[in-house]
XYZ file of N, CA and C in Angstrom:
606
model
N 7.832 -19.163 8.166
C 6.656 -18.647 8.868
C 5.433 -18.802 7.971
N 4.750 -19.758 8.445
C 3.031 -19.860 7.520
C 2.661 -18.560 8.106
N 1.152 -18.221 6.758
C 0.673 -16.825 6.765
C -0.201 -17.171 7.758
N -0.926 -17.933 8.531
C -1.013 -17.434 9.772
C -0.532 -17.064 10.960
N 0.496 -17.084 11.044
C 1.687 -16.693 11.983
C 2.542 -15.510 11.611
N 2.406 -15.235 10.200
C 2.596 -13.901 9.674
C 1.475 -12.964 10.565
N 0.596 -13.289 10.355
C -0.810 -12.377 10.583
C -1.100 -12.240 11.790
N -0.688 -13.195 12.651
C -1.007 -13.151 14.112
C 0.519 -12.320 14.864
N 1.705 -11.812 14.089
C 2.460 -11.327 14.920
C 3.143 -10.121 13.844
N 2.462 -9.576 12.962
C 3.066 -8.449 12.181
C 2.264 -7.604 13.409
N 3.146 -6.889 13.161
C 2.863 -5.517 14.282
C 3.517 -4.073 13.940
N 2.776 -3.194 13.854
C 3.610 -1.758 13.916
C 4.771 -1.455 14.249
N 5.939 -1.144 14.270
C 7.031 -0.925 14.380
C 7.339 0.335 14.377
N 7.656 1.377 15.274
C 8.456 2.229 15.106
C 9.785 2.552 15.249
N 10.560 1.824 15.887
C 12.011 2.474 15.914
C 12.995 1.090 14.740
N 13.900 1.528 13.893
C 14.397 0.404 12.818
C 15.851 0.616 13.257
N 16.653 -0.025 12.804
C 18.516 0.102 12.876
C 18.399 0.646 11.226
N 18.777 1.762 11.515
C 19.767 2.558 10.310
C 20.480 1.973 9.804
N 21.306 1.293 10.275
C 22.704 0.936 9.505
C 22.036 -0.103 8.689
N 20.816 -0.990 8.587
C 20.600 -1.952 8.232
C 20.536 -1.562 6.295
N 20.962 -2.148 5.448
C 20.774 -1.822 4.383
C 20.063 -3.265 3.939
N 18.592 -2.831 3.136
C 17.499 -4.264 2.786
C 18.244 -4.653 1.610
N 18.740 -6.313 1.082
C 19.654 -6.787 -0.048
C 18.055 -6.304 -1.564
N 18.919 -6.067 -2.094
C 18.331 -5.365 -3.421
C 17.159 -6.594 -3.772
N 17.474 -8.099 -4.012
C 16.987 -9.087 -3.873
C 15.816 -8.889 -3.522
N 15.532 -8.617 -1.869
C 14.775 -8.716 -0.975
C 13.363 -7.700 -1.355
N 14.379 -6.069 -1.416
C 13.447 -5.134 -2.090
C 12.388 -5.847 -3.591
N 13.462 -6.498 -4.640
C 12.203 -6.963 -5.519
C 11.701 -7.871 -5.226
N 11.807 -8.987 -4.623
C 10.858 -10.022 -4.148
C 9.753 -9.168 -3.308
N 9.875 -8.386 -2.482
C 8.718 -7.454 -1.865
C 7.513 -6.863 -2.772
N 8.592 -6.134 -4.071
C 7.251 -5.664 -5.486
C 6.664 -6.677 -6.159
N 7.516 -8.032 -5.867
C 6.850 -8.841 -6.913
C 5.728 -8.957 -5.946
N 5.744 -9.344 -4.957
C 4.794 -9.926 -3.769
C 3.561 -8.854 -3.833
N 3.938 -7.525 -3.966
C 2.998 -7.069 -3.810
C 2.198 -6.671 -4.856
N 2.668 -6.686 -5.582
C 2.090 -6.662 -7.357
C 1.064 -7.695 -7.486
N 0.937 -8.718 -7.046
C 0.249 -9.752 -6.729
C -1.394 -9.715 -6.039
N -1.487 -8.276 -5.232
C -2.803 -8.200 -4.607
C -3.709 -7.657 -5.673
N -4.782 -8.036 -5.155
C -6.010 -7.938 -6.105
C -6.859 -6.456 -6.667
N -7.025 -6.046 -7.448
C -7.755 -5.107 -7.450
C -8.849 -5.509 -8.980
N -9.745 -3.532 -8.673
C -10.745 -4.065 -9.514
C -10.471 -4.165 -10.812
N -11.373 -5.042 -11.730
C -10.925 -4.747 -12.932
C -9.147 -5.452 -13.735
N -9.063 -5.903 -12.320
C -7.427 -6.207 -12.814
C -6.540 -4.912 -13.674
N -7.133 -3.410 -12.686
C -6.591 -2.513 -13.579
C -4.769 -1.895 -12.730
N -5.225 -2.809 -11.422
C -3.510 -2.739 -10.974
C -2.761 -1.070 -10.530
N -3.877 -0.215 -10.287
C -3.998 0.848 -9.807
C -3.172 1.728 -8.794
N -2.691 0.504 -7.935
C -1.418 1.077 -7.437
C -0.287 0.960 -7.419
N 0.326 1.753 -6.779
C 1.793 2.502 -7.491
C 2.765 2.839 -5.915
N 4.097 1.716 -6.150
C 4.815 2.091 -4.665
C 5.866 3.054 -4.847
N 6.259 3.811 -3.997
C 7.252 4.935 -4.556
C 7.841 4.684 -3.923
N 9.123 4.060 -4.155
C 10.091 3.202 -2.830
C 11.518 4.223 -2.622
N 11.139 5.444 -1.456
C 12.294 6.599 -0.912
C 13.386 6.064 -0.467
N 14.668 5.650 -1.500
C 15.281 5.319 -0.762
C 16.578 6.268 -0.615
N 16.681 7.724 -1.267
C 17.079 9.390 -1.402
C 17.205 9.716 0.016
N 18.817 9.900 1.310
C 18.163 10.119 2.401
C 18.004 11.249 2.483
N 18.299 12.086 1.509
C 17.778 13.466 1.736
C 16.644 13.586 1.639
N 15.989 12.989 0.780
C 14.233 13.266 0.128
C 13.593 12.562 1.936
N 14.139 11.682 1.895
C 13.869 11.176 3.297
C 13.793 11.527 4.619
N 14.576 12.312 4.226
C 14.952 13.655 5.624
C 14.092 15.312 5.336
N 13.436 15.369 3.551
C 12.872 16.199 3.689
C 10.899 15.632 4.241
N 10.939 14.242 3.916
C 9.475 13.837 4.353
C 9.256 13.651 5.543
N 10.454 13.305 6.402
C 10.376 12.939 8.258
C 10.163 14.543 8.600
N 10.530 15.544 7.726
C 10.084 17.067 8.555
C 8.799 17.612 7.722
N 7.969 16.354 7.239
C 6.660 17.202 6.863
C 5.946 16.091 7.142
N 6.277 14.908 8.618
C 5.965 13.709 9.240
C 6.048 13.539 10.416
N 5.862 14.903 11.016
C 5.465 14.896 12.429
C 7.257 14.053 13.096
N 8.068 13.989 12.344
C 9.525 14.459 12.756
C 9.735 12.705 12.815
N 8.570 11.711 12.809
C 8.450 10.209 13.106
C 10.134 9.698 12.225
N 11.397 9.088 13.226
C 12.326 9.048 13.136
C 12.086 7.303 11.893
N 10.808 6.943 12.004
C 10.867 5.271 11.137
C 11.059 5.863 10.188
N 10.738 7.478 9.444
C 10.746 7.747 7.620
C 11.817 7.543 7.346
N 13.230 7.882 8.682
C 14.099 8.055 7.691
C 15.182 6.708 8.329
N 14.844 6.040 9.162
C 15.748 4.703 10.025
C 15.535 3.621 9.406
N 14.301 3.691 8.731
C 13.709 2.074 8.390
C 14.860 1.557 6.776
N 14.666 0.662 6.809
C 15.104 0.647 5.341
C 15.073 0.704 4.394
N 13.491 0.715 4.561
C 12.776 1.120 2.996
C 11.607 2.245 3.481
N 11.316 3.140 2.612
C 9.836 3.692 2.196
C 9.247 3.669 1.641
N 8.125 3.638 1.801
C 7.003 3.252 0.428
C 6.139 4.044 1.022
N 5.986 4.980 -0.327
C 5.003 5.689 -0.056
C 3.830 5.214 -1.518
N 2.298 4.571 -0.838
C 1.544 4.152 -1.364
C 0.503 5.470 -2.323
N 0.723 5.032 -3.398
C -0.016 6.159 -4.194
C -0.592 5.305 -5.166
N -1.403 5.921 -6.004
C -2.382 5.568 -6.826
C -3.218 5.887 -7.924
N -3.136 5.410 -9.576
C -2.776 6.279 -10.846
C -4.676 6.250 -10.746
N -5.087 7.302 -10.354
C -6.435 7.680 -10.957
C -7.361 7.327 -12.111
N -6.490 7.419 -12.969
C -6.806 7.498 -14.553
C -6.143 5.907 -15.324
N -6.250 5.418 -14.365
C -5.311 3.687 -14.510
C -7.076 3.311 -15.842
N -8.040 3.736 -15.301
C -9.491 3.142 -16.096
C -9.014 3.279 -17.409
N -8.532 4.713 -17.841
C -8.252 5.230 -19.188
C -6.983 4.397 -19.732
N -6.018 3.811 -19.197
C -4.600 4.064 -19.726
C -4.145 2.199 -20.493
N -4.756 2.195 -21.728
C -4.815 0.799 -22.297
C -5.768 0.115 -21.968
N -6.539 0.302 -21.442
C -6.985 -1.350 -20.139
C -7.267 -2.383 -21.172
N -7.219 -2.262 -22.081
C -7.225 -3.742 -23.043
C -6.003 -4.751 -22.232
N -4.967 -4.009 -21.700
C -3.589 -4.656 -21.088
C -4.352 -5.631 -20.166
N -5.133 -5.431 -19.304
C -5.719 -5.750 -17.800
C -5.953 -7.138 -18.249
N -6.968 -7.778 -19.579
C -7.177 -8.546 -19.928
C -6.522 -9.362 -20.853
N -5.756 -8.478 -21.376
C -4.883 -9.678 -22.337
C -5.124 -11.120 -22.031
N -4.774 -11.669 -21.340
C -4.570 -12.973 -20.910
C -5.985 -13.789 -20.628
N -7.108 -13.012 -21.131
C -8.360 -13.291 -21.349
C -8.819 -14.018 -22.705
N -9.449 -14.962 -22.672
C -10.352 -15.373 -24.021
C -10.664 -14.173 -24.237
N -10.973 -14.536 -25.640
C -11.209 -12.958 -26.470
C -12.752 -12.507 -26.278
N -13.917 -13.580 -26.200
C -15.545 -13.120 -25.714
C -14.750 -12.219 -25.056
N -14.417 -12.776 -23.266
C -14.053 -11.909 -22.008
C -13.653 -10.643 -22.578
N -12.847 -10.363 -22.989
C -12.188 -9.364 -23.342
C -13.228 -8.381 -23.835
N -13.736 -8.979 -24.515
C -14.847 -8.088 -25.818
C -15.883 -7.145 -24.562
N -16.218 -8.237 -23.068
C -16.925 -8.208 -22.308
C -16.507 -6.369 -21.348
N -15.301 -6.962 -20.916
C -14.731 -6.519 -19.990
C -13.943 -5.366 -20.207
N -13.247 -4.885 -21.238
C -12.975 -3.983 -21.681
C -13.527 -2.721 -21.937
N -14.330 -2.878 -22.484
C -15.379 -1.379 -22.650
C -15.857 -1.501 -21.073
N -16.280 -2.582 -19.990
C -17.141 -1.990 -19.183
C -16.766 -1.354 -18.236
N -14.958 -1.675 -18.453
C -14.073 -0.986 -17.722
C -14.575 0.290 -17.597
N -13.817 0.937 -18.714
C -14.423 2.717 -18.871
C -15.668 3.001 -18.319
N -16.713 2.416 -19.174
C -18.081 2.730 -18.638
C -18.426 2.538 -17.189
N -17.583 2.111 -16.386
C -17.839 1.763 -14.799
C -17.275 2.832 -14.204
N -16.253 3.176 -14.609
C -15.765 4.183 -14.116
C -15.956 5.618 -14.912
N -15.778 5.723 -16.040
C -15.868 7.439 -16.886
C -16.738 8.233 -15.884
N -16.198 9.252 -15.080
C -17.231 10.150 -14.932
C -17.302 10.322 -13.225
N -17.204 9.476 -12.571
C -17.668 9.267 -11.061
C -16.280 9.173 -10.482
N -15.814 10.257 -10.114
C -14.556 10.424 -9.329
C -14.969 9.917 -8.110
N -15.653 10.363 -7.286
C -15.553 9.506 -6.089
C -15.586 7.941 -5.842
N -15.909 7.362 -7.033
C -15.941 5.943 -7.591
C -14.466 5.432 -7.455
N -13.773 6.327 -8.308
C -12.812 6.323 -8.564
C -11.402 6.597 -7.494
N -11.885 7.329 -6.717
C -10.918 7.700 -5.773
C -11.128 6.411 -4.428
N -12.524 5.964 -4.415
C -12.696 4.643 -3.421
C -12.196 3.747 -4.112
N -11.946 3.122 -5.532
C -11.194 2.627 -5.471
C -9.699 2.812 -5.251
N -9.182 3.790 -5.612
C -7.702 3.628 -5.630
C -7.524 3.491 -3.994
N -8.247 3.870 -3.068
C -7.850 3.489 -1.765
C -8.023 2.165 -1.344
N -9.218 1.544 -2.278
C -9.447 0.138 -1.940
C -8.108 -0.725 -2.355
N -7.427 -0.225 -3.829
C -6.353 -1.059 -4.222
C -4.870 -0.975 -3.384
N -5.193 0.227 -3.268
C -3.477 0.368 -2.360
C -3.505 0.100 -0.985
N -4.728 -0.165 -0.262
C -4.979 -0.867 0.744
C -4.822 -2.291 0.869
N -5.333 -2.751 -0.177
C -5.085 -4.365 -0.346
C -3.929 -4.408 -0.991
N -2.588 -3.637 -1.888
C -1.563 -3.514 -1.882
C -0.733 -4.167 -0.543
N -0.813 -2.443 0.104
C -0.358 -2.172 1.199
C -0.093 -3.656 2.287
N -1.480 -3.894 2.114
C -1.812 -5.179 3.471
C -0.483 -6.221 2.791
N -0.809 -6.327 1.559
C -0.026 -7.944 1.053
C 1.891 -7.299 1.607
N 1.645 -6.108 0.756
C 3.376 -6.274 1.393
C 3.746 -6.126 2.452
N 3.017 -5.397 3.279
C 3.460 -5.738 5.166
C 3.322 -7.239 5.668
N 2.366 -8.030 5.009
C 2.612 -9.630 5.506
C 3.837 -10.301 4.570
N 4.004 -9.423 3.131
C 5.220 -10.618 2.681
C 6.668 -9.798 3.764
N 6.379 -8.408 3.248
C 7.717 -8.036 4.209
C 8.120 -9.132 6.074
N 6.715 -9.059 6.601
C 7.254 -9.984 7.781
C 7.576 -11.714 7.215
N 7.124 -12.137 6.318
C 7.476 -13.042 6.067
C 8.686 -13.795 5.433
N 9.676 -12.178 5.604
C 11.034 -12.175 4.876
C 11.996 -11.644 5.958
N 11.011 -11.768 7.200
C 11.906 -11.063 8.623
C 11.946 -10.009 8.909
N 11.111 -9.001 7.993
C 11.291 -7.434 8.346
C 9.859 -6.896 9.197
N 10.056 -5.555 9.656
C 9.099 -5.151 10.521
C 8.713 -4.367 9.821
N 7.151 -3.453 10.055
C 6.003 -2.817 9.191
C 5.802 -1.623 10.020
N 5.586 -0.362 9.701
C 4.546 0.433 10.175
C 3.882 1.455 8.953
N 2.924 1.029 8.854
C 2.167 1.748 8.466
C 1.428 3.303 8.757
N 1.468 4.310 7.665
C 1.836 5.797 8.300
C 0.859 6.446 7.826
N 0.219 7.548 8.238
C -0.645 8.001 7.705
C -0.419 9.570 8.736
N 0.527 9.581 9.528
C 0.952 11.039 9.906
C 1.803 11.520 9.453
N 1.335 12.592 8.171
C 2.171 13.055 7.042
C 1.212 14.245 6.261
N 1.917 15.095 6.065
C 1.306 16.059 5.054
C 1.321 15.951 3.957
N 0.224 15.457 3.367
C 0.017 14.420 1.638
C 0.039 15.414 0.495
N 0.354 16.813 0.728
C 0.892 17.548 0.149
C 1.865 18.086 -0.020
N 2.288 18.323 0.931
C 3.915 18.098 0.974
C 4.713 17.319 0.338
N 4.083 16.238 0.957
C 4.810 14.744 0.665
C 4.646 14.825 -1.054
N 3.572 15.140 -1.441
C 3.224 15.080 -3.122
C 4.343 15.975 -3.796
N 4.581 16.973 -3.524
C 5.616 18.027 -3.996
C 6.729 17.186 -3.455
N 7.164 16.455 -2.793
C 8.875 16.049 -2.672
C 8.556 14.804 -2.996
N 7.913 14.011 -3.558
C 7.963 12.871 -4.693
C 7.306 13.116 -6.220
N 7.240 14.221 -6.468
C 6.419 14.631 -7.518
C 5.187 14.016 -8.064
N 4.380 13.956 -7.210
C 3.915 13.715 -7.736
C 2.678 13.370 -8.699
N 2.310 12.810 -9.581
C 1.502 13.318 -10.925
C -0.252 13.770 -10.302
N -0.021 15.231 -11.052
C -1.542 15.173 -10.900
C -2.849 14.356 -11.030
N -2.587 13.691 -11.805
C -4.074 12.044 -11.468
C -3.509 11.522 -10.773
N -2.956 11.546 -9.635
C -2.852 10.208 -8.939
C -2.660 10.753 -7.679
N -3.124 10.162 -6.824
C -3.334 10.224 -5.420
C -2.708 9.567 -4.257
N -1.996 9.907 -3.304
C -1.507 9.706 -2.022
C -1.902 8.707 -1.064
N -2.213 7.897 -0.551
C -2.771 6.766 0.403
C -2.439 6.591 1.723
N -1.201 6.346 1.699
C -0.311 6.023 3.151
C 0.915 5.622 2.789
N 2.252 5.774 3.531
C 3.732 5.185 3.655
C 3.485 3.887 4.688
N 4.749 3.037 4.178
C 5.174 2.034 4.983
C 6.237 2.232 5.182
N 6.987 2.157 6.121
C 8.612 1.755 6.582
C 8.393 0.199 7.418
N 9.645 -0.118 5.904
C 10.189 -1.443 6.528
C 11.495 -1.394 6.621
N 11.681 -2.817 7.761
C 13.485 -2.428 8.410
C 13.335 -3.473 9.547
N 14.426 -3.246 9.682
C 14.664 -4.276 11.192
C 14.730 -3.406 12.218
N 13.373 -4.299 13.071
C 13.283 -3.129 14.161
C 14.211 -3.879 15.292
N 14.189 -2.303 16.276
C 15.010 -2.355 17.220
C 14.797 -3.214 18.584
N 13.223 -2.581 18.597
C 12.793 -2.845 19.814
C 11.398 -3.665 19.882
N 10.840 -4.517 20.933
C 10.074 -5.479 20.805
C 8.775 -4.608 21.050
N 7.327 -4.902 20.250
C 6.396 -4.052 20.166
C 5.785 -3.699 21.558
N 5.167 -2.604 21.807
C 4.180 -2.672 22.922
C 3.211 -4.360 22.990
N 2.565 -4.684 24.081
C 1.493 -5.304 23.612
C 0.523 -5.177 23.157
N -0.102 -5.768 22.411
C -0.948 -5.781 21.270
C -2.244 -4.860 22.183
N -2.763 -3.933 21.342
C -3.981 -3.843 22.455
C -5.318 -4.660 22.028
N -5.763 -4.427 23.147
C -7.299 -5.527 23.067
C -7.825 -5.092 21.898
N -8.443 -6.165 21.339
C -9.414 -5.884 20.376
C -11.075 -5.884 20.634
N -11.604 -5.147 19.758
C -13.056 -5.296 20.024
C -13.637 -6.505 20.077
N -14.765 -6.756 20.685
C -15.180 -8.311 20.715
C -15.658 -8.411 19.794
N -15.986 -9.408 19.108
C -16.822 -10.125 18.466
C -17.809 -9.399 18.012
N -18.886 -9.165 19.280
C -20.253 -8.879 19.145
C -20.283 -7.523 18.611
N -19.192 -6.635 18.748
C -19.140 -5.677 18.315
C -18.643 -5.389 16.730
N -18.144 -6.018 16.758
C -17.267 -5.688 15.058
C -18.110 -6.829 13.778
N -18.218 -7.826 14.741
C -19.344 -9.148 13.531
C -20.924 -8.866 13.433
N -21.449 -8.517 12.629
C -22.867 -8.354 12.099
C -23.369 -9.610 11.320
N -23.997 -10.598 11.889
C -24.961 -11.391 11.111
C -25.717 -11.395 10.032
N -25.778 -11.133 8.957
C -26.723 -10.410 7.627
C -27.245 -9.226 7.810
N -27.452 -8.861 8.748
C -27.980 -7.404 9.237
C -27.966 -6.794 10.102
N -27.548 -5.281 9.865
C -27.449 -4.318 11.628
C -29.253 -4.583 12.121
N -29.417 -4.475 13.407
C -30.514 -4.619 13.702
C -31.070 -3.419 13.576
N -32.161 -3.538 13.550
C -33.427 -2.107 13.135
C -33.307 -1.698 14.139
């Protein structure tokens, strides 16, 4: 499947076959894939927490609006994101940089970020978003189905994955082989509505 044919038929999925178990293989070719999307800084900010505990699984589908994909699908990923990724080495980010670059890019790391949490928190949603996106197109591109979740109590959910105070919650994916063939797609906005030419009009 070329990635435009990925893109034109990944679709939400809610109901998966349980019994399906994803080959271990498959699961790391998915992190490598998604390890791969871009973020700022090359500081690599997000972080997949892959539930595959069916108890822990069975305690997040009852603080998930009861949605039967948390605990049917074959995988979970719940998308989170290390806050404090600015602070933690970032000389690492560049390694693989000429050393000027490095000299460049390193300090401006910190200095771009030190200080401006809301800076900071738009990105980590920007990274685990563009995460997120890459592994729902490699996952269909390995035959599996996607839904992306965001009906969940992100506190809850934080206390039954523990997890760390700098780092922040985003959205779950369940992937799996689904059961059933999607609704149809609904219409999308036109054009004229969603595309802006260099400028909203005055």
């Amino acid at each position: 499947m070329n990635i435009l044919e990925t893109i034109e038929t990944r679709r939400s999925i809610k109901h998966y076959d349980p019994a399906h178990t994803m080959p271990e293989a498959d699961v790391e070719r998915l992190m490598q894939l998604a390890r791969l999307a871009p973020s700022s800084f090359n500081m690599q900010n997000y972080r997949f927490v892959l539930v595959r505990d069916p108890e822990l699984r069975r305690q997040i589908r009852a603080v998930a609006w009861d949605q039967a994909q948390v605990t049917d699908a074959s995988l979970l990923v719940v998308m989170c994101a290390d806050l404090k990724a600015h602070e933690q080495k970032p000389e690492r980010y560049w390694a693989h940089a000429p050393q000027p670059v490095q000299d460049i890019l390193v300090p401006a790391l910190k200095g771009f970020y030190s200080g401006k949490e809301q800076l900071i928190r738009d990105e980590a949603m920007r990274s685990t978003a563009f995460a997120g996106m890459t592994l729902m197109l490699a996952a269909r591109g390995l035959g599996y189905e996607t839904c992306p979740m965001v009906g969940f109590d992100p506190d809850e959910v934080s206390k039954i994955i523990r997890l760390p105070e700098d780092h922040a919650i985003s959205f779950m994916i369940a992937i799996g082989k689904g059961l059933q063939e999607p609704w149809p797609r609904g219409e999308r906005l036109s054009v004229d509505e969603t595309v802006i030419h260099n400028q909203f009009a005055a």
